[in-house]
PDB file of C-alpha atoms in Angstrom:
ATOM      1  CA  MET A   1      55.599 -52.542  60.624  1.00  0.00           C
ATOM      2  CA  ASN A   2      53.368 -55.326  62.370  1.00  0.00           C
ATOM      3  CA  HIS A   3      54.986 -59.027  62.798  1.00  0.00           C
ATOM      4  CA  CYS A   4      53.547 -62.019  61.314  1.00  0.00           C
ATOM      5  CA  ARG A   5      50.182 -62.749  62.830  1.00  0.00           C
ATOM      6  CA  ASP A   6      49.541 -66.111  65.004  1.00  0.00           C
ATOM      7  CA  ASN A   7      47.855 -67.987  62.362  1.00  0.00           C
ATOM      8  CA  GLU A   8      50.706 -67.116  59.616  1.00  0.00           C
ATOM      9  CA  PRO A   9      54.061 -69.183  59.413  1.00  0.00           C
ATOM     10  CA  THR A  10      56.572 -68.215  61.914  1.00  0.00           C
ATOM     11  CA  ALA A  11      59.478 -65.964  60.646  1.00  0.00           C
ATOM     12  CA  GLU A  12      61.802 -68.780  60.307  1.00  0.00           C
ATOM     13  CA  GLU A  13      59.157 -70.982  58.162  1.00  0.00           C
ATOM     14  CA  LEU A  14      58.538 -67.775  55.861  1.00  0.00           C
ATOM     15  CA  MET A  15      62.299 -67.009  55.412  1.00  0.00           C
ATOM     16  CA  GLU A  16      62.160 -70.916  53.749  1.00  0.00           C
ATOM     17  CA  LEU A  17      59.556 -70.351  51.409  1.00  0.00           C
ATOM     18  CA  HIS A  18      61.508 -66.995  50.576  1.00  0.00           C
ATOM     19  CA  VAL A  19      64.688 -69.018  49.748  1.00  0.00           C
ATOM     20  CA  GLU A  20      63.003 -71.920  48.300  1.00  0.00           C
ATOM     21  CA  ALA A  21      61.246 -69.431  45.495  1.00  0.00           C
ATOM     22  CA  MET A  22      63.820 -66.975  45.372  1.00  0.00           C
ATOM     23  CA  PHE A  23      66.045 -70.421  43.899  1.00  0.00           C
ATOM     24  CA  THR A  24      66.284 -73.743  42.370  1.00  0.00           C
ATOM     25  CA  HIS A  25      68.093 -76.161  44.872  1.00  0.00           C
ATOM     26  CA  ASP A  26      69.784 -79.364  44.258  1.00  0.00           C
ATOM     27  CA  PRO A  27      69.310 -82.434  46.194  1.00  0.00           C
ATOM     28  CA  ASN A  28      71.567 -81.764  48.872  1.00  0.00           C
ATOM     29  CA  GLY A  29      70.208 -78.214  49.274  1.00  0.00           C
ATOM     30  CA  ARG A  30      72.462 -76.397  46.863  1.00  0.00           C
ATOM     31  CA  ILE A  31      71.637 -73.399  45.065  1.00  0.00           C
ATOM     32  CA  ARG A  32      71.536 -73.937  41.727  1.00  0.00           C
ATOM     33  CA  ALA A  33      69.866 -70.781  39.922  1.00  0.00           C
ATOM     34  CA  ILE A  34      67.716 -68.020  39.699  1.00  0.00           C
ATOM     35  CA  HIS A  35      64.222 -69.507  40.123  1.00  0.00           C
ATOM     36  CA  GLU A  36      62.569 -68.763  36.867  1.00  0.00           C
ATOM     37  CA  PRO A  37      60.683 -70.144  33.578  1.00  0.00           C
ATOM     38  CA  TRP A  38      63.268 -68.778  31.524  1.00  0.00           C
ATOM     39  CA  PRO A  39      67.212 -68.882  31.761  1.00  0.00           C
ATOM     40  CA  GLY A  40      68.010 -65.882  34.083  1.00  0.00           C
ATOM     41  CA  GLU A  41      70.764 -63.095  32.673  1.00  0.00           C
ATOM     42  CA  ASP A  42      71.776 -62.696  36.566  1.00  0.00           C
ATOM     43  CA  PRO A  43      74.229 -65.620  38.388  1.00  0.00           C
ATOM     44  CA  ALA A  44      72.349 -67.128  41.218  1.00  0.00           C
ATOM     45  CA  PRO A  45      74.153 -65.828  44.277  1.00  0.00           C
ATOM     46  CA  ARG A  46      77.165 -67.821  46.002  1.00  0.00           C
ATOM     47  CA  PHE A  47      75.865 -67.035  48.976  1.00  0.00           C
ATOM     48  CA  PHE A  48      72.722 -66.499  50.778  1.00  0.00           C
ATOM     49  CA  LEU A  49      71.866 -65.635  54.355  1.00  0.00           C
ATOM     50  CA  GLY A  50      68.551 -64.913  55.504  1.00  0.00           C
ATOM     51  CA  ARG A  51      67.914 -63.445  59.284  1.00  0.00           C
ATOM     52  CA  THR A  52      64.845 -62.993  60.964  1.00  0.00           C
ATOM     53  CA  ILE A  53      63.240 -61.069  63.408  1.00  0.00           C
ATOM     54  CA  ASP A  54      62.733 -63.852  66.243  1.00  0.00           C
ATOM     55  CA  GLY A  55      66.718 -64.581  65.841  1.00  0.00           C
ATOM     56  CA  THR A  56      66.854 -67.609  63.506  1.00  0.00           C
ATOM     57  CA  ALA A  57      69.276 -67.243  60.235  1.00  0.00           C
ATOM     58  CA  LEU A  58      69.152 -69.722  57.612  1.00  0.00           C
ATOM     59  CA  CYS A  59      72.109 -69.903  54.941  1.00  0.00           C
ATOM     60  CA  ARG A  60      72.544 -71.056  51.304  1.00  0.00           C
ATOM     61  CA  PHE A  61      75.782 -71.848  49.102  1.00  0.00           C
ATOM     62  CA  ARG A  62      75.843 -71.998  45.306  1.00  0.00           C
ATOM     63  CA  HIS A  63      76.447 -75.530  44.213  1.00  0.00           C
ATOM     64  CA  ASP A  64      80.087 -74.903  43.240  1.00  0.00           C
ATOM     65  CA  VAL A  65      81.251 -73.450  46.030  1.00  0.00           C
ATOM     66  CA  PRO A  66      83.961 -75.797  47.658  1.00  0.00           C
ATOM     67  CA  ASP A  67      82.871 -77.410  50.920  1.00  0.00           C
ATOM     68  CA  ASN A  68      85.422 -76.024  52.930  1.00  0.00           C
ATOM     69  CA  LEU A  69      84.605 -72.979  52.288  1.00  0.00           C
ATOM     70  CA  ALA A  70      80.629 -73.090  53.196  1.00  0.00           C
ATOM     71  CA  LEU A  71      81.393 -74.464  56.289  1.00  0.00           C
ATOM     72  CA  LEU A  72      83.703 -71.965  56.937  1.00  0.00           C
ATOM     73  CA  LEU A  73      80.726 -69.344  56.336  1.00  0.00           C
ATOM     74  CA  LYS A  74      78.291 -71.081  57.930  1.00  0.00           C
ATOM     75  CA  GLU A  75      80.201 -71.250  60.964  1.00  0.00           C
ATOM     76  CA  LEU A  76      80.317 -67.265  60.961  1.00  0.00           C
ATOM     77  CA  VAL A  77      76.429 -67.353  60.099  1.00  0.00           C
ATOM     78  CA  GLU A  78      75.804 -69.361  63.429  1.00  0.00           C
ATOM     79  CA  ASP A  79      77.520 -66.726  65.250  1.00  0.00           C
ATOM     80  CA  GLU A  80      75.336 -63.755  63.717  1.00  0.00           C
ATOM     81  CA  PRO A  81      73.834 -61.779  66.729  1.00  0.00           C
ATOM     82  CA  ILE A  82      69.897 -61.130  66.773  1.00  0.00           C
ATOM     83  CA  MET A  83      69.138 -58.162  64.561  1.00  0.00           C
ATOM     84  CA  ARG A  84      68.237 -55.158  66.124  1.00  0.00           C
ATOM     85  CA  ASP A  85      69.027 -52.577  63.452  1.00  0.00           C
ATOM     86  CA  PHE A  86      67.853 -54.073  60.338  1.00  0.00           C
ATOM     87  CA  GLN A  87      69.523 -51.783  58.148  1.00  0.00           C
ATOM     88  CA  ALA A  88      72.858 -52.916  59.547  1.00  0.00           C
ATOM     89  CA  LYS A  89      74.921 -55.161  57.860  1.00  0.00           C
ATOM     90  CA  PRO A  90      75.596 -58.452  58.979  1.00  0.00           C
ATOM     91  CA  LYS A  91      78.308 -59.136  62.144  1.00  0.00           C
ATOM     92  CA  HIS A  92      80.392 -61.095  59.933  1.00  0.00           C
ATOM     93  CA  PHE A  93      79.852 -58.752  56.286  1.00  0.00           C
ATOM     94  CA  GLY A  94      83.993 -58.108  55.877  1.00  0.00           C
ATOM     95  CA  SER A  95      84.862 -61.862  56.296  1.00  0.00           C
ATOM     96  CA  TYR A  96      82.150 -63.138  53.894  1.00  0.00           C
ATOM     97  CA  MET A  97      83.230 -60.765  51.343  1.00  0.00           C
ATOM     98  CA  LYS A  98      86.355 -61.296  52.034  1.00  0.00           C
ATOM     99  CA  LEU A  99      86.434 -65.358  51.671  1.00  0.00           C
ATOM    100  CA  LEU A 100      84.299 -65.381  48.836  1.00  0.00           C
ATOM    101  CA  GLN A 101      86.579 -62.772  47.036  1.00  0.00           C
ATOM    102  CA  SER A 102      83.509 -60.727  45.871  1.00  0.00           C
ATOM    103  CA  GLY A 103      82.844 -56.792  45.776  1.00  0.00           C
ATOM    104  CA  HIS A 104      79.054 -56.899  44.989  1.00  0.00           C
ATOM    105  CA  HIS A 105      76.270 -57.797  47.556  1.00  0.00           C
ATOM    106  CA  THR A 106      72.315 -57.466  48.170  1.00  0.00           C
ATOM    107  CA  THR A 107      70.274 -56.726  50.820  1.00  0.00           C
ATOM    108  CA  GLY A 108      67.023 -55.993  52.040  1.00  0.00           C
ATOM    109  CA  PRO A 109      64.003 -56.662  54.359  1.00  0.00           C
ATOM    110  CA  CYS A 110      61.153 -59.361  53.615  1.00  0.00           C
ATOM    111  CA  TYR A 111      57.768 -58.939  54.384  1.00  0.00           C
ATOM    112  CA  CYS A 112      54.694 -61.571  54.522  1.00  0.00           C
ATOM    113  CA  ILE A 113      51.894 -59.839  53.506  1.00  0.00           C
ATOM    114  CA  PRO A 114      48.773 -60.203  56.005  1.00  0.00           C
ATOM    115  CA  VAL A 115      45.404 -61.920  55.343  1.00  0.00           C
ATOM    116  CA  GLN A 116      43.105 -58.627  55.613  1.00  0.00           C
ATOM    117  CA  THR A 117      45.408 -56.321  53.124  1.00  0.00           C
ATOM    118  CA  THR A 118      42.590 -55.091  50.918  1.00  0.00           C
ATOM    119  CA  SER A 119      42.946 -51.921  48.931  1.00  0.00           C
ATOM    120  CA  THR A 120      39.354 -49.600  48.140  1.00  0.00           C
ATOM    121  CA  ILE A 121      40.835 -49.182  44.403  1.00  0.00           C
ATOM    122  CA  GLN A 122      39.713 -51.193  41.970  1.00  0.00           C
ATOM    123  CA  VAL A 123      42.280 -53.257  39.978  1.00  0.00           C
ATOM    124  CA  VAL A 124      41.823 -56.350  37.434  1.00  0.00           C
ATOM    125  CA  ARG A 125      43.091 -59.565  36.300  1.00  0.00           C
ATOM    126  CA  ILE A 126      45.407 -59.785  33.499  1.00  0.00           C
ATOM    127  CA  THR A 127      45.877 -63.104  31.815  1.00  0.00           C
ATOM    128  CA  ARG A 128      46.662 -63.869  27.938  1.00  0.00           C
ATOM    129  CA  GLU A 129      42.971 -63.937  26.307  1.00  0.00           C
ATOM    130  CA  HIS A 130      42.281 -60.454  28.571  1.00  0.00           C
ATOM    131  CA  MET A 131      45.210 -58.814  27.252  1.00  0.00           C
ATOM    132  CA  SER A 132      44.021 -56.824  24.036  1.00  0.00           C
ATOM    133  CA  ASP A 133      41.931 -55.669  25.922  1.00  0.00           C
ATOM    134  CA  HIS A 134      44.069 -53.044  27.551  1.00  0.00           C
ATOM    135  CA  SER A 135      47.144 -51.005  26.165  1.00  0.00           C
ATOM    136  CA  LEU A 136      50.444 -52.136  27.027  1.00  0.00           C
ATOM    137  CA  ALA A 137      52.136 -49.009  26.214  1.00  0.00           C
ATOM    138  CA  GLY A 138      55.215 -48.702  28.731  1.00  0.00           C
ATOM    139  CA  PHE A 139      54.359 -52.499  29.499  1.00  0.00           C
ATOM    140  CA  GLU A 140      55.522 -53.798  26.271  1.00  0.00           C
ATOM    141  CA  TRP A 141      57.416 -56.859  28.057  1.00  0.00           C
ATOM    142  CA  LEU A 142      54.509 -57.842  29.725  1.00  0.00           C
ATOM    143  CA  ALA A 143      53.596 -60.013  26.691  1.00  0.00           C
ATOM    144  CA  SER A 144      55.963 -62.016  26.586  1.00  0.00           C
ATOM    145  CA  GLU A 145      55.969 -62.845  30.376  1.00  0.00           C
ATOM    146  CA  ILE A 146      52.069 -63.128  31.188  1.00  0.00           C
ATOM    147  CA  ASP A 147      51.445 -66.849  30.984  1.00  0.00           C
ATOM    148  CA  TYR A 148      54.400 -67.286  33.498  1.00  0.00           C
ATOM    149  CA  VAL A 149      53.815 -64.719  36.204  1.00  0.00           C
ATOM    150  CA  GLN A 150      50.399 -66.006  37.257  1.00  0.00           C
ATOM    151  CA  PRO A 151      48.588 -64.187  39.265  1.00  0.00           C
ATOM    152  CA  CYS A 152      49.100 -60.783  37.376  1.00  0.00           C
ATOM    153  CA  VAL A 153      46.992 -58.047  38.808  1.00  0.00           C
ATOM    154  CA  ALA A 154      47.095 -54.622  37.396  1.00  0.00           C
ATOM    155  CA  LEU A 155      45.628 -51.008  37.623  1.00  0.00           C
ATOM    156  CA  VAL A 156      43.893 -49.884  34.701  1.00  0.00           C
ATOM    157  CA  HIS A 157      43.526 -46.143  33.374  1.00  0.00           C
ATOM    158  CA  ASP A 158      41.480 -45.081  30.036  1.00  0.00           C
ATOM    159  CA  ARG A 159      42.233 -48.641  28.861  1.00  0.00           C
ATOM    160  CA  ARG A 160      45.741 -48.158  29.734  1.00  0.00           C
ATOM    161  CA  ILE A 161      47.884 -50.729  32.325  1.00  0.00           C
ATOM    162  CA  VAL A 162      49.320 -48.561  34.326  1.00  0.00           C
ATOM    163  CA  SER A 163      50.605 -50.878  37.652  1.00  0.00           C
ATOM    164  CA  VAL A 164      51.224 -54.186  37.680  1.00  0.00           C
ATOM    165  CA  CYS A 165      51.783 -56.767  40.659  1.00  0.00           C
ATOM    166  CA  ARG A 166      52.671 -60.439  39.310  1.00  0.00           C
ATOM    167  CA  SER A 167      54.293 -63.608  40.743  1.00  0.00           C
ATOM    168  CA  VAL A 168      57.718 -63.383  39.489  1.00  0.00           C
ATOM    169  CA  ARG A 169      58.949 -66.153  41.544  1.00  0.00           C
ATOM    170  CA  VAL A 170      56.395 -69.355  42.126  1.00  0.00           C
ATOM    171  CA  THR A 171      56.380 -72.578  44.390  1.00  0.00           C
ATOM    172  CA  ALA A 172      53.571 -74.286  45.437  1.00  0.00           C
ATOM    173  CA  LYS A 173      53.817 -73.117  48.888  1.00  0.00           C
ATOM    174  CA  ALA A 174      54.955 -68.911  48.185  1.00  0.00           C
ATOM    175  CA  HIS A 175      54.659 -66.626  45.771  1.00  0.00           C
ATOM    176  CA  GLU A 176      57.068 -63.777  45.486  1.00  0.00           C
ATOM    177  CA  ALA A 177      55.550 -59.994  44.401  1.00  0.00           C
ATOM    178  CA  GLY A 178      57.272 -57.924  41.104  1.00  0.00           C
ATOM    179  CA  LEU A 179      55.986 -54.522  41.487  1.00  0.00           C
ATOM    180  CA  GLU A 180      55.972 -51.938  38.757  1.00  0.00           C
ATOM    181  CA  THR A 181      54.251 -48.722  38.207  1.00  0.00           C
ATOM    182  CA  LEU A 182      54.844 -46.372  35.163  1.00  0.00           C
ATOM    183  CA  GLY A 183      56.558 -43.038  36.390  1.00  0.00           C
ATOM    184  CA  GLU A 184      53.809 -40.381  35.670  1.00  0.00           C
ATOM    185  CA  PHE A 185      51.130 -42.899  37.708  1.00  0.00           C
ATOM    186  CA  ARG A 186      53.258 -42.855  40.434  1.00  0.00           C
ATOM    187  CA  GLY A 187      52.004 -41.526  44.036  1.00  0.00           C
ATOM    188  CA  ARG A 188      48.389 -42.132  43.467  1.00  0.00           C
ATOM    189  CA  GLY A 189      48.107 -45.579  45.929  1.00  0.00           C
ATOM    190  CA  TYR A 190      47.962 -48.007  42.656  1.00  0.00           C
ATOM    191  CA  ALA A 191      51.410 -49.919  43.585  1.00  0.00           C
ATOM    192  CA  ALA A 192      49.424 -50.637  46.954  1.00  0.00           C
ATOM    193  CA  ALA A 193      46.206 -51.725  45.270  1.00  0.00           C
ATOM    194  CA  VAL A 194      47.657 -54.169  42.687  1.00  0.00           C
ATOM    195  CA  VAL A 195      49.519 -55.779  45.463  1.00  0.00           C
ATOM    196  CA  ALA A 196      46.861 -56.000  47.680  1.00  0.00           C
ATOM    197  CA  GLY A 197      44.959 -57.467  44.915  1.00  0.00           C
ATOM    198  CA  TRP A 198      47.455 -60.002  43.724  1.00  0.00           C
ATOM    199  CA  ALA A 199      48.139 -61.128  46.944  1.00  0.00           C
ATOM    200  CA  MET A 200      44.337 -62.228  47.626  1.00  0.00           C
ATOM    201  CA  ALA A 201      44.637 -63.676  44.199  1.00  0.00           C
ATOM    202  CA  VAL A 202      47.918 -65.538  45.178  1.00  0.00           C
ATOM    203  CA  ARG A 203      46.042 -66.534  48.703  1.00  0.00           C
ATOM    204  CA  GLU A 204      42.743 -68.008  46.389  1.00  0.00           C
ATOM    205  CA  MET A 205      45.256 -70.234  45.184  1.00  0.00           C
ATOM    206  CA  GLY A 206      46.314 -71.648  48.257  1.00  0.00           C
ATOM    207  CA  ALA A 207      49.537 -70.173  48.447  1.00  0.00           C
ATOM    208  CA  LEU A 208      51.149 -67.843  50.790  1.00  0.00           C
ATOM    209  CA  PRO A 209      52.405 -63.786  48.999  1.00  0.00           C
ATOM    210  CA  LEU A 210      55.367 -62.565  49.737  1.00  0.00           C
ATOM    211  CA  TYR A 211      57.109 -59.291  49.031  1.00  0.00           C
ATOM    212  CA  SER A 212      60.881 -58.453  49.194  1.00  0.00           C
ATOM    213  CA  THR A 213      62.700 -55.486  48.027  1.00  0.00           C
ATOM    214  CA  SER A 214      66.306 -53.641  48.718  1.00  0.00           C
ATOM    215  CA  TRP A 215      67.370 -51.285  51.228  1.00  0.00           C
ATOM    216  CA  GLU A 216      67.696 -48.542  48.715  1.00  0.00           C
ATOM    217  CA  ASN A 217      64.337 -49.453  46.874  1.00  0.00           C
ATOM    218  CA  LEU A 218      62.485 -46.746  49.039  1.00  0.00           C
ATOM    219  CA  SER A 219      59.331 -46.369  46.734  1.00  0.00           C
ATOM    220  CA  SER A 220      58.964 -50.169  47.252  1.00  0.00           C
ATOM    221  CA  GLN A 221      59.205 -49.558  51.213  1.00  0.00           C
ATOM    222  CA  ARG A 222      56.597 -46.932  51.148  1.00  0.00           C
ATOM    223  CA  VAL A 223      54.469 -49.649  49.270  1.00  0.00           C
ATOM    224  CA  ALA A 224      55.158 -52.024  52.072  1.00  0.00           C
ATOM    225  CA  GLY A 225      54.316 -49.606  54.573  1.00  0.00           C
ATOM    226  CA  LYS A 226      51.432 -47.873  53.323  1.00  0.00           C
ATOM    227  CA  LEU A 227      49.848 -51.467  53.458  1.00  0.00           C
ATOM    228  CA  GLY A 228      51.214 -52.418  56.977  1.00  0.00           C
ATOM    229  CA  LEU A 229      52.942 -55.457  55.623  1.00  0.00           C
ATOM    230  CA  SER A 230      55.061 -57.459  58.265  1.00  0.00           C
ATOM    231  CA  LEU A 231      57.932 -57.899  58.033  1.00  0.00           C
ATOM    232  CA  TYR A 232      59.527 -61.305  59.121  1.00  0.00           C
ATOM    233  CA  GLY A 233      63.285 -60.808  57.995  1.00  0.00           C
ATOM    234  CA  VAL A 234      66.198 -59.291  55.922  1.00  0.00           C
ATOM    235  CA  ASN A 235      68.075 -61.112  52.952  1.00  0.00           C
ATOM    236  CA  PHE A 236      71.912 -60.610  52.230  1.00  0.00           C
ATOM    237  CA  THR A 237      73.250 -62.312  49.113  1.00  0.00           C
ATOM    238  CA  ILE A 238      76.900 -62.344  47.341  1.00  0.00           C
ATOM    239  CA  LYS A 239      77.417 -63.235  44.130  1.00  0.00           C
TER     240      LYS A 239
END
């Protein structure tokens, strides 16, 4: 996987854009909620740690984490070494989990999508006014989200939407990708095609297209590898 190119933001700047897109914050920089246009079913994490390929570490705490606990966590973050094994747990993983008395964490790679990312497979933009032109079988939920997930790019097979990439976390500076492909249409390059088309649409809006996933989501990582996306860091959260 390539590093971000010289004309793109640094890895540290990309991680800042990532956390700002993922969560809403209060004036003190504390996490308030998952960044969605509707109330989220899942609570925001109490602790976010973003480590980058250039050795920087960024942390955020939910608004209800006591200041003394946040200070202890921050001191541990400052002692995190430069990542060598991107899939390895943070050095102070055990301490983070113990201090927050949690048994649940998430972690995964964060990518930027380079300007030159393209696909030869044809995709289309989907908006409210164009939805009636296509079958939503398997994507019925898209009808309730379509106004909030623009740009939304789809691959259409026999007038049926079979793969979609849309903006699921949005700020003026960056969009995070949300990718879904129907099971029977996987393995054909459709996911990579819609991600490439979505990234182009996001850049046309003057924002940066970002793509993050979990280490367990191997299919999502294969899409990143196929497109040659640029790894800039790894995120880690504790609820």
